Coordinates of C-alpha atoms in Angstrom, one line a residue:
M1 CA 15.5 -1.3 21.4
F2 CA 13.7 1.8 20.1
E3 CA 14.7 3.3 16.7
V4 CA 13.4 6.9 15.0
Y5 CA 13.2 7.2 11.3
I6 CA 12.8 10.7 9.6
H7 CA 11.6 10.8 6.0
V8 CA 12.4 14.1 4.1
P9 CA 10.6 14.0 1.0
F10 CA 12.5 16.8 -1.0
C11 CA 14.7 16.4 -3.9
L12 CA 16.7 18.6 -6.3
R13 CA 15.4 16.5 -9.0
R14 CA 13.6 13.1 -9.4
C15 CA 15.7 10.2 -10.7
G16 CA 14.5 8.2 -13.6
Y17 CA 14.6 5.0 -11.6
C18 CA 13.2 6.5 -8.4
D19 CA 9.7 5.4 -7.1
F20 CA 10.1 6.6 -3.4
N21 CA 7.9 9.2 -1.9
T22 CA 9.7 12.4 -3.1
Y23 CA 8.8 15.8 -4.5
T24 CA 10.9 18.6 -6.3
A25 CA 8.7 21.3 -5.1
T26 CA 10.0 23.7 -2.7
D27 CA 6.6 24.1 -0.8
L28 CA 3.9 21.5 -0.9
G29 CA 1.3 23.5 1.3
A30 CA 0.1 23.2 4.9
G31 CA 3.2 23.9 6.1
A32 CA 5.1 21.2 4.4
S33 CA 8.0 23.2 2.9
R34 CA 11.7 22.9 2.9
G35 CA 12.1 25.8 5.1
N36 CA 9.6 24.9 7.6
Y37 CA 9.8 21.1 7.4
A38 CA 11.8 20.5 10.7
N39 CA 9.0 22.3 12.5
M40 CA 6.3 20.2 11.1
V41 CA 8.5 16.9 11.9
I42 CA 9.2 18.1 15.3
R43 CA 5.3 18.6 16.0
E44 CA 4.5 15.2 14.5
M45 CA 7.2 13.8 17.1
K46 CA 5.2 15.3 20.1
L47 CA 2.0 13.8 18.7
T48 CA 3.6 10.4 18.2
K49 CA 5.0 10.6 21.9
Q50 CA 1.8 11.4 23.4
W51 CA 0.1 8.6 21.5
Q52 CA 2.9 6.2 23.0
L53 CA 2.0 7.5 26.3
D54 CA -1.8 7.1 26.1
H55 CA -1.2 3.5 24.7
G56 CA 1.1 2.5 27.6
I57 CA 4.0 2.3 25.4
A58 CA 7.4 3.2 27.5
E59 CA 10.3 2.9 25.0
P60 CA 14.1 3.0 25.9
P61 CA 16.2 5.7 25.0
V62 CA 16.5 6.0 21.2
S63 CA 19.5 3.6 19.9
T64 CA 19.6 4.9 16.4
V65 CA 18.4 7.9 14.5
F66 CA 18.1 7.9 10.7
F67 CA 17.3 10.5 8.2
G68 CA 16.5 9.3 4.8
G69 CA 14.5 10.5 1.6
G70 CA 14.5 11.9 -0.7
T71 CA 17.5 14.1 0.1
P72 CA 17.8 14.9 3.9
T73 CA 20.8 17.2 2.9
I74 CA 18.6 19.4 0.8
L75 CA 17.7 21.0 4.2
A76 CA 19.9 23.1 6.0
A77 CA 22.3 21.3 8.5
R78 CA 20.8 23.5 11.4
D79 CA 17.3 22.0 10.4
L80 CA 18.7 18.4 10.6
V81 CA 20.3 19.3 13.9
A82 CA 17.2 20.9 15.5
V83 CA 15.1 17.6 14.8
L84 CA 18.0 15.5 16.1
D85 CA 17.9 17.9 19.3
A86 CA 13.9 17.4 19.6
V87 CA 14.4 13.6 19.5
R88 CA 16.8 13.9 22.3
K89 CA 14.3 16.0 24.2
I90 CA 11.3 13.9 23.6
W91 CA 12.5 10.3 23.8
S92 CA 16.3 10.8 25.0
I93 CA 19.2 9.2 22.9
A94 CA 21.3 6.6 24.4
P95 CA 25.0 7.8 24.7
D96 CA 26.5 5.5 22.1
A97 CA 23.6 6.0 19.7
E98 CA 24.2 5.6 15.9
I99 CA 22.9 9.0 14.4
T100 CA 22.8 8.6 10.3
T101 CA 21.8 10.9 7.5
E102 CA 21.6 10.2 3.8
A103 CA 23.4 12.6 1.8
N104 CA 23.4 13.3 -2.1
P105 CA 27.2 14.2 -2.9
D106 CA 26.0 17.4 -4.5
T107 CA 24.3 18.9 -1.5
V108 CA 27.1 18.9 1.2
N109 CA 30.4 20.1 1.8
E110 CA 33.0 20.4 4.5
Y111 CA 31.3 23.3 6.3
Y112 CA 27.8 21.4 6.2
I113 CA 29.4 18.2 7.4
N114 CA 31.2 20.0 10.2
E115 CA 27.9 21.3 11.4
L116 CA 26.4 18.0 11.4
A117 CA 29.2 16.5 13.3
A118 CA 29.2 19.4 15.8
G119 CA 25.2 18.8 16.1
G120 CA 25.8 15.0 17.2
F121 CA 25.6 13.1 14.1
T122 CA 28.0 10.2 13.8
R123 CA 27.5 8.7 10.4
V124 CA 26.8 10.0 6.7
S125 CA 25.5 7.4 3.9
F126 CA 26.4 9.0 0.6
G127 CA 24.3 8.0 -2.5
M128 CA 27.3 7.2 -5.0
Q129 CA 25.3 4.8 -6.9
S130 CA 28.2 4.3 -9.7
A131 CA 31.6 5.7 -10.7
V132 CA 30.8 5.5 -14.3
P133 CA 30.0 8.7 -15.8
H134 CA 27.4 7.1 -18.5
V135 CA 25.6 4.9 -15.9
L136 CA 25.3 8.0 -13.5
K137 CA 23.7 9.8 -16.7
T138 CA 21.2 6.7 -17.3
L139 CA 20.4 6.6 -13.5
D140 CA 19.9 10.7 -13.9
R141 CA 22.3 11.5 -11.3
T142 CA 24.0 14.6 -11.4
H143 CA 27.0 14.4 -8.9
T144 CA 30.5 13.2 -10.1
P145 CA 32.8 10.8 -8.6
A146 CA 34.9 13.5 -7.3
N147 CA 32.1 14.7 -5.2
V148 CA 31.6 11.6 -3.5
A149 CA 35.4 11.5 -2.9
A150 CA 35.1 15.2 -1.6
G151 CA 32.2 14.2 0.8
V152 CA 33.6 11.0 2.3
N153 CA 37.2 13.3 3.0
A154 CA 35.1 15.8 4.7
A155 CA 33.4 13.1 6.8
N156 CA 36.7 11.6 7.8
K157 CA 38.2 14.9 8.9
S158 CA 35.0 15.6 11.1
G159 CA 35.2 12.2 12.8
L160 CA 31.9 10.8 11.0
R161 CA 31.8 7.4 9.8
S162 CA 31.1 7.1 6.2
S163 CA 29.0 4.8 4.1
V164 CA 28.3 4.6 0.3
D165 CA 25.6 3.1 -1.7
L166 CA 25.9 1.5 -5.0
I167 CA 23.3 0.3 -7.7
Y168 CA 24.0 -2.5 -10.2
G169 CA 22.2 -3.7 -13.2
A170 CA 21.5 -0.2 -14.6
P171 CA 20.9 -0.3 -18.4
G172 CA 24.1 -0.4 -20.4
E173 CA 26.2 -1.1 -17.5
S174 CA 29.0 -3.8 -18.5
L175 CA 30.7 -5.9 -15.9
D176 CA 33.8 -3.9 -16.4
D177 CA 31.7 -0.8 -15.4
W178 CA 30.6 -2.5 -12.4
R179 CA 34.1 -3.6 -11.3
T180 CA 35.1 0.2 -11.7
S181 CA 32.3 1.3 -9.5
V182 CA 33.1 -1.4 -6.7
T183 CA 36.9 -0.6 -6.8
T184 CA 36.3 2.8 -6.5
A185 CA 34.0 2.6 -3.8
I186 CA 36.7 0.3 -1.9
D187 CA 39.4 2.8 -2.8
L188 CA 37.4 5.9 -1.0
G189 CA 38.5 3.7 2.4
V190 CA 34.9 3.5 3.7
N191 CA 34.0 1.0 6.2
H192 CA 30.4 0.1 5.1
I193 CA 29.3 -0.3 1.5
S194 CA 25.7 -1.2 0.2
A195 CA 25.0 -2.6 -3.1
Y196 CA 21.4 -3.0 -4.5
A197 CA 20.2 -4.3 -7.5
L198 CA 18.3 -1.9 -9.8
T199 CA 14.6 -2.5 -9.3
V200 CA 12.5 -0.9 -12.2
E201 CA 8.9 0.0 -11.4
P202 CA 6.5 0.6 -14.5
T203 CA 5.5 4.0 -13.3
T204 CA 8.8 5.7 -13.2
K205 CA 10.5 7.5 -16.1
M206 CA 12.9 4.6 -16.6
G207 CA 10.1 2.1 -16.3
R208 CA 8.3 3.9 -19.1
Q209 CA 11.6 4.0 -21.3
I210 CA 12.1 0.3 -20.9
A211 CA 8.3 -0.5 -21.9
A212 CA 8.9 1.6 -24.9
G213 CA 12.1 -0.1 -25.8
T214 CA 14.4 2.9 -25.7
L215 CA 16.2 1.2 -22.7
P216 CA 17.2 -2.5 -22.2
K217 CA 15.4 -4.4 -19.5
P218 CA 17.8 -5.4 -16.5
N219 CA 18.7 -8.9 -16.8
D220 CA 18.7 -11.6 -13.9
D221 CA 21.8 -13.3 -14.9
D222 CA 23.9 -10.0 -15.2
E223 CA 22.6 -9.0 -11.8
A224 CA 23.7 -12.2 -10.3
A225 CA 27.2 -12.0 -11.9
K226 CA 27.5 -8.5 -10.6
Y227 CA 26.6 -9.4 -7.1
E228 CA 29.3 -12.2 -7.1
I229 CA 31.7 -9.8 -8.4
A230 CA 31.0 -7.4 -5.6
D231 CA 30.9 -9.9 -3.0
D232 CA 34.4 -11.2 -3.9
L233 CA 35.8 -7.8 -4.3
F234 CA 34.6 -6.5 -1.0
A235 CA 35.6 -9.8 0.8
A236 CA 39.1 -9.3 -0.5
A237 CA 39.1 -5.7 0.8
G238 CA 38.1 -6.9 4.3
L239 CA 34.3 -6.1 4.2
E240 CA 32.1 -8.8 5.2
W241 CA 28.7 -9.3 4.2
Y242 CA 26.1 -9.0 7.1
E243 CA 22.8 -8.7 5.1
V244 CA 22.1 -9.6 1.8
S245 CA 22.9 -6.2 0.2
N246 CA 25.3 -4.9 2.8
W247 CA 29.0 -5.3 3.7
A248 CA 31.1 -3.8 6.3
R249 CA 34.2 -4.0 8.4
P250 CA 33.4 -5.5 11.7
G251 CA 32.0 -3.3 14.1
Y252 CA 30.7 -0.7 11.4
E253 CA 27.4 -2.4 10.6
S254 CA 24.6 -0.2 10.2
Q255 CA 22.9 -0.4 13.6
H256 CA 19.8 1.2 12.3
N257 CA 19.1 -1.2 9.5
L258 CA 20.1 -4.1 11.7
G259 CA 17.2 -3.0 13.9
Y260 CA 14.8 -3.3 11.1
W261 CA 16.1 -6.7 10.2
R262 CA 15.8 -7.7 13.9
N263 CA 12.0 -6.5 14.0
V264 CA 12.9 -3.9 16.8
D265 CA 10.3 -0.8 17.7
W266 CA 10.6 2.1 15.7
A267 CA 8.7 5.2 15.0
G268 CA 8.7 6.8 11.5
L269 CA 8.2 10.5 11.0
G270 CA 7.5 12.2 7.9
P271 CA 5.2 11.6 4.8
G272 CA 4.6 7.8 4.0
A273 CA 7.2 6.9 6.8
H274 CA 6.3 3.5 8.6
S275 CA 6.4 2.7 12.3
H276 CA 6.4 -0.4 14.0
Y277 CA 5.6 -1.7 17.5
N278 CA 5.8 -5.2 18.8
A279 CA 4.0 -4.9 22.1
V280 CA 0.8 -2.7 22.0
T281 CA -1.7 -4.4 24.2
E282 CA -5.5 -4.1 24.9
A283 CA -4.5 -4.3 28.6
D284 CA -2.2 -1.4 28.5
H285 CA -5.0 0.7 26.8
P286 CA -8.4 -1.2 26.3
Q287 CA -10.2 1.4 24.5
S288 CA -7.7 1.4 21.7
A289 CA -9.1 -1.6 20.1
S290 CA -12.4 0.1 19.1
L291 CA -11.3 3.7 18.2
T292 CA -11.7 4.7 14.8
A293 CA -9.9 7.3 12.5
P294 CA -11.5 10.7 11.6
A295 CA -12.6 11.3 8.1
G296 CA -9.9 12.7 5.9
G297 CA -7.2 10.6 7.5
G298 CA -4.7 10.9 10.6
C299 CA -5.9 10.1 14.1
P300 CA -6.2 12.2 17.2
A301 CA -3.0 12.1 19.6
D302 CA -4.7 9.8 22.0
A303 CA -6.5 7.5 19.8
G304 CA -5.6 4.2 17.9
L305 CA -6.6 4.1 13.9
G306 CA -9.3 2.2 12.1
V307 CA -11.1 -0.8 14.0
V308 CA -7.8 -2.0 14.9
S309 CA -7.2 -4.6 17.6
V310 CA -3.7 -4.1 18.9
S311 CA -3.2 -7.1 21.0
H312 CA -0.2 -8.2 19.6
G313 CA 2.1 -5.9 17.1
L314 CA 1.3 -2.9 15.2
R315 CA 2.4 -1.4 12.0
S316 CA 1.3 2.1 10.8
W317 CA 2.0 4.5 8.0
D318 CA 2.0 8.1 7.6
I319 CA -0.2 9.9 5.1
A320 CA 1.8 10.0 1.8
H321 CA 1.1 13.5 0.3
P322 CA 3.1 16.3 2.4
R323 CA 0.2 18.5 2.1
L324 CA -2.4 16.1 3.6
W325 CA 0.3 15.1 6.1
G326 CA 0.8 18.5 7.0
T327 CA -3.0 19.3 7.3
A328 CA -3.3 16.6 9.9
I329 CA -0.4 17.6 11.9
N330 CA -2.1 21.2 11.9
E331 CA -5.2 19.7 13.2
N332 CA -3.3 18.1 15.9
R333 CA -3.9 14.5 14.8
V334 CA -1.1 11.9 14.3
P335 CA -0.7 11.9 10.6
W336 CA -1.2 8.1 10.1
A337 CA -2.9 7.1 6.9
D338 CA -3.7 3.7 8.3
S339 CA -2.5 1.0 10.8
E340 CA -2.8 -2.8 10.9
T341 CA -2.1 -5.5 13.6
I342 CA 0.5 -7.9 13.5
T343 CA -0.9 -11.2 14.0
P344 CA 1.3 -14.1 15.4
E345 CA 1.4 -15.7 12.0
E346 CA 2.3 -12.7 10.4
N347 CA 5.1 -11.9 12.8
L348 CA 6.4 -15.6 12.1
E349 CA 6.6 -14.7 8.4
E350 CA 8.6 -11.4 9.1
L351 CA 11.0 -13.3 11.5
I352 CA 11.7 -15.9 8.8
M353 CA 12.0 -13.3 5.9
L354 CA 14.3 -11.2 7.9
G355 CA 16.4 -13.9 9.5
L356 CA 17.3 -15.2 6.3
R357 CA 18.9 -12.2 4.8
L358 CA 21.4 -12.0 7.7
H359 CA 24.9 -13.3 8.2
E360 CA 23.9 -13.9 12.0
G361 CA 21.2 -16.0 10.5
L362 CA 17.8 -17.4 11.3
D363 CA 17.4 -18.6 15.0
L364 CA 15.7 -21.9 14.5
D365 CA 14.8 -22.3 18.2
R366 CA 13.4 -18.8 18.2
I367 CA 11.1 -19.5 15.1
N368 CA 9.9 -22.8 16.7
R369 CA 9.0 -20.6 19.7
A370 CA 7.2 -18.3 17.5
I371 CA 5.3 -21.1 15.8
N372 CA 4.3 -22.4 19.2
D373 CA 3.0 -18.9 20.0
A374 CA 1.1 -18.7 16.8
G375 CA -0.5 -22.1 17.4
M376 CA -2.0 -20.6 20.8
S377 CA -4.0 -17.7 18.8
S378 CA -7.4 -17.9 17.9
T379 CA -6.8 -18.0 14.2
P380 CA -7.2 -21.7 12.6
Q381 CA -3.8 -22.5 11.4
T382 CA -1.7 -25.7 10.6
L383 CA 1.7 -24.4 11.6
R384 CA 4.5 -27.0 12.0
N385 CA 7.9 -26.6 14.0
V386 CA 11.0 -27.0 11.7
S387 CA 13.4 -29.9 12.4
L388 CA 17.1 -30.2 11.2
D389 CA 16.1 -33.2 9.1
Q390 CA 14.0 -31.0 7.0
L391 CA 16.6 -28.8 6.2
A392 CA 19.1 -31.3 5.3
P393 CA 18.4 -31.1 1.5
M394 CA 18.8 -27.5 1.5
V395 CA 22.1 -27.7 3.0
S396 CA 23.1 -30.4 0.4
E397 CA 21.8 -28.1 -2.5
G398 CA 24.4 -25.4 -1.1
L399 CA 21.6 -22.8 -0.1
I400 CA 22.2 -22.8 3.6
T401 CA 24.4 -23.6 6.7
V402 CA 23.1 -24.6 10.0
S403 CA 25.4 -24.0 13.2
D404 CA 25.7 -25.8 16.2
N405 CA 23.5 -23.5 18.0
H406 CA 20.8 -24.0 15.3
R407 CA 21.3 -20.8 13.2
V408 CA 20.3 -21.1 9.7
V409 CA 22.6 -18.7 7.4
P410 CA 22.2 -18.5 3.7
T411 CA 25.2 -19.1 1.5
R412 CA 25.9 -16.8 -1.3
R413 CA 23.8 -19.3 -3.6
G414 CA 21.3 -19.0 -0.9
R415 CA 21.4 -15.1 -1.0
L416 CA 21.1 -15.0 -4.7
L417 CA 18.0 -17.3 -4.6
N418 CA 16.8 -15.7 -1.4
D419 CA 13.1 -15.5 -2.5
S420 CA 13.4 -19.4 -3.0
V421 CA 15.0 -20.3 0.4
I422 CA 12.3 -18.1 2.3
E423 CA 9.4 -19.8 0.3
Q424 CA 10.7 -23.3 1.1
F425 CA 10.9 -22.2 4.9
F426 CA 7.3 -21.1 4.5
D427 CA 6.4 -24.4 3.1
F428 CA 8.2 -26.0 6.0
V429 CA 6.0 -24.1 8.8
G430 CA 2.9 -24.1 6.8
V431 CA 2.4 -20.2 6.4

């Protein structure tokens, strides 16, 4: 599978809890402006495609496209459609592809959503966050619950699937507030809901308020209680958890996000976006192992980056600041800030971390194959296969279940203690 992610770094305002790579200015220089952004992303797309060709990477038609941010819908709908058309022209798109954009409810209306639907989008993910006015105010969100409902109704009329995102654990949010948000989201009739615990970074406005004592710090026990409330209410409404923070009716799971968790290939476009390739090899393009990045960041369209041996997997990330990102594109350079190889040991760690977040579970046989592959690498290691007997205590503690086909699935308790479950697996395999 091959996916495309497009990061749109513009926002109307910066929310107090947000530490994403976003900006409120309309023009950030070097062509990275709201009005010209689609053109810049399309240029990066062409450079990326050329890099793939030069490195012997032949991807299948794109299975999912996801516009995230920031606020993608701050751009004109015709710009998002133009970028999607470029993906179709440069890589081709599978007939049943999932095409999603995130949307701030303040920035879309029926006409905007109809234009997306006509342009080939299949799904809209609305940033709802909460249905309680004082919680929205604490989060610095300007939309109202009515705006969210209007957006979902417009999407329904146009034939687009809808999802909503919620955040729990905001300072001052009671358990009843959270129940209100969850039930309001369910009552919208959407088939997919994401619910994320609030993470407070010290450099954000909210982080500074908490450090100064003007807002209370989120509480782990409170967040655990809210997770259980959400899980119960979603399940009662027919929404099944398929990833730790995501629930959907069967058949409505986010295919793009599942691709991330299944470790597929994807190209990330836009300032700060990450890309991931499983099979870039020196045999495909021998000189790639020794190419270095030019001064100032970015790399030529036919080059690797850094002194990177790409005999296994490759992870890269774009220059974060839009002006420097745009400068690299204007100089005909893939706008990567840096990249790194993914060693067999790192691939093993990622398989464990990602698999233990999914309802489909961690394939124990696949993990043991990955352990054997890593054991054949030149890096000294002491990796060990995982046996069913080793997992018995975790089953007894109610953290995991193990199916007959050796898939390890976290229980709800295991989801709440996911970091601990992952650490125990790391201990088992010796990473």
